[in-house]
Short mmCIF file of C-alpha atoms (C1' of nucleotides) in Angstrom, two decimals:
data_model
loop_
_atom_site.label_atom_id
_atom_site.label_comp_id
_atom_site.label_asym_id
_atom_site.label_seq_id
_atom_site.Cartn_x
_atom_site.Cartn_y
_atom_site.Cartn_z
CA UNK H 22 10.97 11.79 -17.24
CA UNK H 23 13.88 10.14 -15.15
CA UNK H 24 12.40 7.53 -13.16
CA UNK H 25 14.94 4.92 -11.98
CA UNK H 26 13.37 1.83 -10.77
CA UNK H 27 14.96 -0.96 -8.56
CA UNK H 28 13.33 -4.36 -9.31
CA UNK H 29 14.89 -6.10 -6.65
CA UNK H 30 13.90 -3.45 -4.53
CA UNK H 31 11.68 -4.68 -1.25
CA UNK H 32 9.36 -1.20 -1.77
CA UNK H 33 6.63 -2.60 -4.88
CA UNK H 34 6.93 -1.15 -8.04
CA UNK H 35 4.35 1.27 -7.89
CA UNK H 36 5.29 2.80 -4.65
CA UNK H 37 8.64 3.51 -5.93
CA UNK H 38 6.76 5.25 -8.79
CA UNK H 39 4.46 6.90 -7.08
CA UNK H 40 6.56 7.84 -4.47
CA UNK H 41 9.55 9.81 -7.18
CA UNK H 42 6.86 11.36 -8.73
CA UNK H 43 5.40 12.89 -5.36
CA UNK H 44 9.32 13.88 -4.96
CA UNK H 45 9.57 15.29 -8.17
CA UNK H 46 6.39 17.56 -7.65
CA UNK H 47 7.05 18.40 -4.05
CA UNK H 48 10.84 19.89 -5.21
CA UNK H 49 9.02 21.78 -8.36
CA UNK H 50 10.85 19.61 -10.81
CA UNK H 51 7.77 19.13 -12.33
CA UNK H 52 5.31 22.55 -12.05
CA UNK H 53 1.42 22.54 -12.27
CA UNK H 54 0.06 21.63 -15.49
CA UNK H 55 3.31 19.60 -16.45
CA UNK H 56 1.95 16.58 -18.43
CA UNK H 57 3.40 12.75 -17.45
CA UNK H 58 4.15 9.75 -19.42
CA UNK H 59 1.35 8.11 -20.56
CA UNK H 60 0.96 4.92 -18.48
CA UNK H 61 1.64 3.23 -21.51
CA UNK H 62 4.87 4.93 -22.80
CA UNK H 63 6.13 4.84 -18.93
CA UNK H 64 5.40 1.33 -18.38
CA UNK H 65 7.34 0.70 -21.49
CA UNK H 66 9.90 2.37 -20.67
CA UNK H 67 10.70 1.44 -17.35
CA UNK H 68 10.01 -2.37 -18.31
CA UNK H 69 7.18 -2.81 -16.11
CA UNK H 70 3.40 -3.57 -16.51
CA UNK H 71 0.89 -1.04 -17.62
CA UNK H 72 -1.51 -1.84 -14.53
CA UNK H 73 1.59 -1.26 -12.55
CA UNK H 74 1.75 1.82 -13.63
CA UNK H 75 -1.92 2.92 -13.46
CA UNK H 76 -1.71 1.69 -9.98
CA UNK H 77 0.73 4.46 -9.24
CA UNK H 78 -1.11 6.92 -11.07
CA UNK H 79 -4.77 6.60 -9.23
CA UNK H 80 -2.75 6.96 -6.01
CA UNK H 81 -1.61 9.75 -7.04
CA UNK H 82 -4.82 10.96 -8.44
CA UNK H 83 -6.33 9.95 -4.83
CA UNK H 84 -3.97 12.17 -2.63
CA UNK H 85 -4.77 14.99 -5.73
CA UNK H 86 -1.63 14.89 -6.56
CA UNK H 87 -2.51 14.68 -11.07
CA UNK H 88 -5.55 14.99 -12.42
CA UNK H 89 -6.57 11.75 -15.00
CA UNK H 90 -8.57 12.15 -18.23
CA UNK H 91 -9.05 9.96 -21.04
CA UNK H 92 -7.47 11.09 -24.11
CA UNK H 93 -5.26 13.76 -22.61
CA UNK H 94 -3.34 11.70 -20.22
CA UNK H 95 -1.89 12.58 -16.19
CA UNK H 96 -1.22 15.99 -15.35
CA UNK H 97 0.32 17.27 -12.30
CA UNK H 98 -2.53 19.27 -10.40
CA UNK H 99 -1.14 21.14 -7.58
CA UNK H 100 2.47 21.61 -6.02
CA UNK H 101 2.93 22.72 -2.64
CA UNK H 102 5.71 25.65 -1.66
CA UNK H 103 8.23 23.69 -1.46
CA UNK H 104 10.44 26.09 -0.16
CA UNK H 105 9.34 25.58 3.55
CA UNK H 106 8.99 22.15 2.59
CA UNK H 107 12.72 21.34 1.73
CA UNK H 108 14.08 23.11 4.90
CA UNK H 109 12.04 21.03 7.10
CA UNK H 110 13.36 18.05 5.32
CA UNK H 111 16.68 19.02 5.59
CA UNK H 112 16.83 19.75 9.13
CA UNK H 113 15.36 16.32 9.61
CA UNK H 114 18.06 14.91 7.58
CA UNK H 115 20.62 16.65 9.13
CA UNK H 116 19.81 15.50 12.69
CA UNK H 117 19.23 12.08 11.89
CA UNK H 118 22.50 11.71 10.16
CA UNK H 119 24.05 14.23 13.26
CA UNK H 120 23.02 11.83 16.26
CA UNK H 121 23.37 8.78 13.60
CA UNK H 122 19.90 7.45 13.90
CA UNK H 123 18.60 4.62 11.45
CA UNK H 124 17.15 5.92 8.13
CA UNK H 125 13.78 3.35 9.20
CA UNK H 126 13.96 5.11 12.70
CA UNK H 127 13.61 8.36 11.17
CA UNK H 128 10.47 7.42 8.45
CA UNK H 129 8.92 5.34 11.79
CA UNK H 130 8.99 8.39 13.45
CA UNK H 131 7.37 10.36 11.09
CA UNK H 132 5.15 7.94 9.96
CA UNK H 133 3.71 8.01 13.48
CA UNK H 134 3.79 11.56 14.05
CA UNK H 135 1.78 12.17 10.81
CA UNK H 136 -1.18 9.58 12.22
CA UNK E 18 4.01 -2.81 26.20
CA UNK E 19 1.61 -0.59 24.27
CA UNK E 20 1.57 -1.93 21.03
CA UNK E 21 -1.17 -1.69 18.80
CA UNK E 22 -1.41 -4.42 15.26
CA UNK E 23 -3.60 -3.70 12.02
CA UNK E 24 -3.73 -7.51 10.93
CA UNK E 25 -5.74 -5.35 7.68
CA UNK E 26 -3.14 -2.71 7.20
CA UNK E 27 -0.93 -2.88 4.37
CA UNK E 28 2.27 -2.61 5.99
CA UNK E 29 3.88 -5.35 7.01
CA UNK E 30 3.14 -6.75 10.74
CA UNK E 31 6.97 -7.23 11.15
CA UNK E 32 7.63 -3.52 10.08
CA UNK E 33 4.57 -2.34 12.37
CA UNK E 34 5.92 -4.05 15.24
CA UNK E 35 9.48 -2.37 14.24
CA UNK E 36 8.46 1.23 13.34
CA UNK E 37 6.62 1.06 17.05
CA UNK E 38 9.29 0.12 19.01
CA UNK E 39 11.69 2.77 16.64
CA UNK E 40 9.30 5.48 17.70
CA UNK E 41 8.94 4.46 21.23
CA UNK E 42 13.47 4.42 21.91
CA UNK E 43 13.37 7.51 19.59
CA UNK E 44 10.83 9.14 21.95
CA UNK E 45 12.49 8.48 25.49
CA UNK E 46 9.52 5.71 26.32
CA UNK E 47 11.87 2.86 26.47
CA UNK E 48 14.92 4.10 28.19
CA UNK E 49 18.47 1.89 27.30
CA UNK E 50 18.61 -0.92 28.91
CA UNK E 51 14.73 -1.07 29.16
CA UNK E 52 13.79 -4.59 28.80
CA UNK E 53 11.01 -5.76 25.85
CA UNK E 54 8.98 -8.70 26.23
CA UNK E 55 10.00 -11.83 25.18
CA UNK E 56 9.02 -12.95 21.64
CA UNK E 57 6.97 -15.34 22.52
CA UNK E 58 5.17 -13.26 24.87
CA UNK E 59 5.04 -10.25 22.52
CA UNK E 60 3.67 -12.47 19.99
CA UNK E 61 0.89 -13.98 22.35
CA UNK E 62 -0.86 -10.74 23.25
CA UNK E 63 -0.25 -9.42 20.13
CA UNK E 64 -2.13 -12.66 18.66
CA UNK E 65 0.59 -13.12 16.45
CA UNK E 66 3.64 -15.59 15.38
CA UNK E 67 6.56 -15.83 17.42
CA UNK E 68 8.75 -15.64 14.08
CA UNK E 69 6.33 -12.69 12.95
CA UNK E 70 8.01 -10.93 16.14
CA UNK E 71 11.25 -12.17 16.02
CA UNK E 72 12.33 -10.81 12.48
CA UNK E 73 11.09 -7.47 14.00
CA UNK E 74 13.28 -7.85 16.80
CA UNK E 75 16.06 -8.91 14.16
CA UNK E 76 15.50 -6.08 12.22
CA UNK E 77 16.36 -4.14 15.25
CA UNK E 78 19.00 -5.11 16.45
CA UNK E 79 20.65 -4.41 13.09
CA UNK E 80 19.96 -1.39 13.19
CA UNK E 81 21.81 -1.14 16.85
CA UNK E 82 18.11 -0.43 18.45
CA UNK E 83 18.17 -3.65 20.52
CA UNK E 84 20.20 -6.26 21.60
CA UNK E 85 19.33 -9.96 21.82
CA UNK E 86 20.65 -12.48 23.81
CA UNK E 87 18.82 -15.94 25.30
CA UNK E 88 17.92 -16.18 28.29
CA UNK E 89 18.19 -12.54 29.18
CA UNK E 90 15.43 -11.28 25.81
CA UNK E 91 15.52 -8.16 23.95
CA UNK E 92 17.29 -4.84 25.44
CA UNK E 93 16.94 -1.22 24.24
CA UNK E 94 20.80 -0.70 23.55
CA UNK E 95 21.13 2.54 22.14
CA UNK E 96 18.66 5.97 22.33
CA UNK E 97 18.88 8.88 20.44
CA UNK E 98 18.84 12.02 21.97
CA UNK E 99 14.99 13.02 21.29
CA UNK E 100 15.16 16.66 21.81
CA UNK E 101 16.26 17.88 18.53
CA UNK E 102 15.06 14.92 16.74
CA UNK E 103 11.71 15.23 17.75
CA UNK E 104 11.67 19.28 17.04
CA UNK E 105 12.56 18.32 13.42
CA UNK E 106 9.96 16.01 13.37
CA UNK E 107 7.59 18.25 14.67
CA UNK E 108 8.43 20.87 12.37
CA UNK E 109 8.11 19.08 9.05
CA UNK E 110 4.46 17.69 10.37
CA UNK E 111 3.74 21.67 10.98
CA UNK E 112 4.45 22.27 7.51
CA UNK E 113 3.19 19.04 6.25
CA UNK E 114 -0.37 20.08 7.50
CA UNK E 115 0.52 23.87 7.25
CA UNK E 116 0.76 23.04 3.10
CA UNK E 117 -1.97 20.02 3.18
CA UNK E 118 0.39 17.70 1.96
CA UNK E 119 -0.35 14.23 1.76
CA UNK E 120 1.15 12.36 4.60
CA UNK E 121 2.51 9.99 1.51
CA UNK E 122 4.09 12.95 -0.03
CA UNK E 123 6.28 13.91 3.04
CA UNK E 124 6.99 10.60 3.71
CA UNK E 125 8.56 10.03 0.59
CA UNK E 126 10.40 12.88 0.16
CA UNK E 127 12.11 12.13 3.31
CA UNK E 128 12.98 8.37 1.89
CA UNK E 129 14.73 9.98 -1.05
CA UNK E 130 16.70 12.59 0.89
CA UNK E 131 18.11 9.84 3.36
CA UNK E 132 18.98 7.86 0.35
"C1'" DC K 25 -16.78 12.25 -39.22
"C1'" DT K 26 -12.78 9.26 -38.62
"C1'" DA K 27 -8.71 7.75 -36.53
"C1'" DC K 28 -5.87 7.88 -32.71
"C1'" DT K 29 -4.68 8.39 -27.92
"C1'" DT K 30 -5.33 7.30 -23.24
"C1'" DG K 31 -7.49 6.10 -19.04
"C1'" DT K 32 -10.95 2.42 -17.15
"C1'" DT K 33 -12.30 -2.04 -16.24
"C1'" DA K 34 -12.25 -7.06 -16.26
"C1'" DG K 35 -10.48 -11.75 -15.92
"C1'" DC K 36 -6.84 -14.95 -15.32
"C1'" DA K 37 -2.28 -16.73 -14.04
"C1'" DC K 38 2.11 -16.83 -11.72
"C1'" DG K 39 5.74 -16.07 -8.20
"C1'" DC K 40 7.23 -14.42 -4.12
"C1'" DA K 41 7.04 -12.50 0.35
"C1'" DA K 42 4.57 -12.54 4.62
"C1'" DC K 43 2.69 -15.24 7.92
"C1'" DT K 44 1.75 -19.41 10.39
"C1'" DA K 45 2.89 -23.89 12.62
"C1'" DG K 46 5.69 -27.28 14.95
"C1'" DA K 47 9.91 -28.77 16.56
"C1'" DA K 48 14.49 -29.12 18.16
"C1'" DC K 49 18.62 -26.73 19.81
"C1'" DA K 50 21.87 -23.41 22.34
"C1'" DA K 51 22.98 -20.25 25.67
"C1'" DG K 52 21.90 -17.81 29.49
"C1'" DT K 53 19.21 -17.12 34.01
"C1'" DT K 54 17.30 -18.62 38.39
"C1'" DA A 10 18.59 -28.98 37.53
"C1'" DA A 11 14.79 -26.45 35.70
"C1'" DC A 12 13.28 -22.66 33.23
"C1'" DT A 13 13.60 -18.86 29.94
"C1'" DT A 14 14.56 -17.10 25.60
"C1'" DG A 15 16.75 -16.42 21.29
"C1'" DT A 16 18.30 -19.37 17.06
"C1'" DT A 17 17.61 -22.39 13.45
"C1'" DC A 18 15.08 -25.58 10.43
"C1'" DT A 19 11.35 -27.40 7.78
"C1'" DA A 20 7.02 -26.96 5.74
"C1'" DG A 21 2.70 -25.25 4.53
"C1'" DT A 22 -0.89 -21.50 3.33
"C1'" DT A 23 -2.29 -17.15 1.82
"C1'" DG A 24 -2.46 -12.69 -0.29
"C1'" DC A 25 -0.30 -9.14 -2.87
"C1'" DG A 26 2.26 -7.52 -6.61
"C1'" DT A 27 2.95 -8.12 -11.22
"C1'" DG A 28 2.22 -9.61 -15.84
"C1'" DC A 29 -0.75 -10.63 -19.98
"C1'" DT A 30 -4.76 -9.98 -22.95
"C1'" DA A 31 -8.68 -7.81 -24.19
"C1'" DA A 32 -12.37 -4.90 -24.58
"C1'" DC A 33 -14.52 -0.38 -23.60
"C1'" DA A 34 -15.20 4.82 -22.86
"C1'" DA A 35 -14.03 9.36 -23.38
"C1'" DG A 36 -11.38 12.68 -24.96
"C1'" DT A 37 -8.04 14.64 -28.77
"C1'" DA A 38 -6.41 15.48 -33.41
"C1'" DG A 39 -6.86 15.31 -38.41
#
DNA sequence: CTACTTGTTAGCACGCAACTAGAACAAGTT
DNA sequence: AACTTGTTCTAGTTGCGTGCTAACAAGTAG
């Protein structure tokens, strides 16, 4: 799985996890019954701890995101349409960058909206 | 100024303060050349330190929201036009809630598509 | 039944970022 | 001249994120 990680990043490790797999899901990259790394073999492989990695995954579990089981490992458990989904984001993207507003002003905004 | 701090939340108090003030500009609240409270007053009623405030403020005005100068305090400088910006807004939170997405979920996606 | 995989939980330690506190200074306003 | 307000500096505390080790539970594979 291509995960790219940014240690000197300000975002914690296991939000920037968490948060490319949600990505990955939401665009259908990865379809419904996909299985993930094993938090082992991912932490491994991305040079990070394994708790760091479980992190990610029970927040993902938590939003319902994968399903977790003992033996069998994280499995994605339900996609959205992400048809309607990507044109919404893409508007948004394309007016932000139109009127040239902030990329934080933008996530603020939504951030608040979604509250 | 109606600003309202969760001293439990995760997010930083800095970015709280920040993402507020973002939203409020973005929305028309705080028309430019609106003046904020001073830092130190901010930070009183806010039950909060001055610096705490100020690095929001500084994040601001890098970002071309504000501008700072003594004496005078913080300015909104610049305003987006909210009209279009806050139909795309609206319309991804339609679909975010349309779909049941997690609010973590959109907010992510829209990270990686400004990146 | 046995061995292996994998998530779950627990305890401890370390570093860094966030936050606080106090103070002095600089530039602008009144 | 007095006051306001951002700027800078130093220093301390705290909590979170991360790492490390280890054991345990539940499922899978042989």
């Amino acid at each position: 799985m291509l995960l790219r990680i940014d240690p000197s990043s300000a975002e914690p490790l296991f939000e920037q996890i968490g948060g490319q797999v949600r990505a990955l899901v939401a665009r259908g990259e990865l379809p419904v019954g996909t299985r993930l790394p094993s938090a082992r073999d991912l932490a491994e492989s991305l040079d990070v701890n394994l708790h760091t990695v479980l992190r990610a995954y029970q927040e993902l579990r938590a939003d319902g995101v994968i399903e977790l089981r003992r033996g069998r490992g994280a499995v994605v458990a339900s996609a959205p349409d992400h048809g309607p989904l990507h044109e919404a984001i893409s508007a948004l993207v394309a007016t932000t960058r139109r009127l040239d507003i902030p990329p934080a002003t933008a996530v603020a905004l939504l951030k608040e909206a979604l509250r």
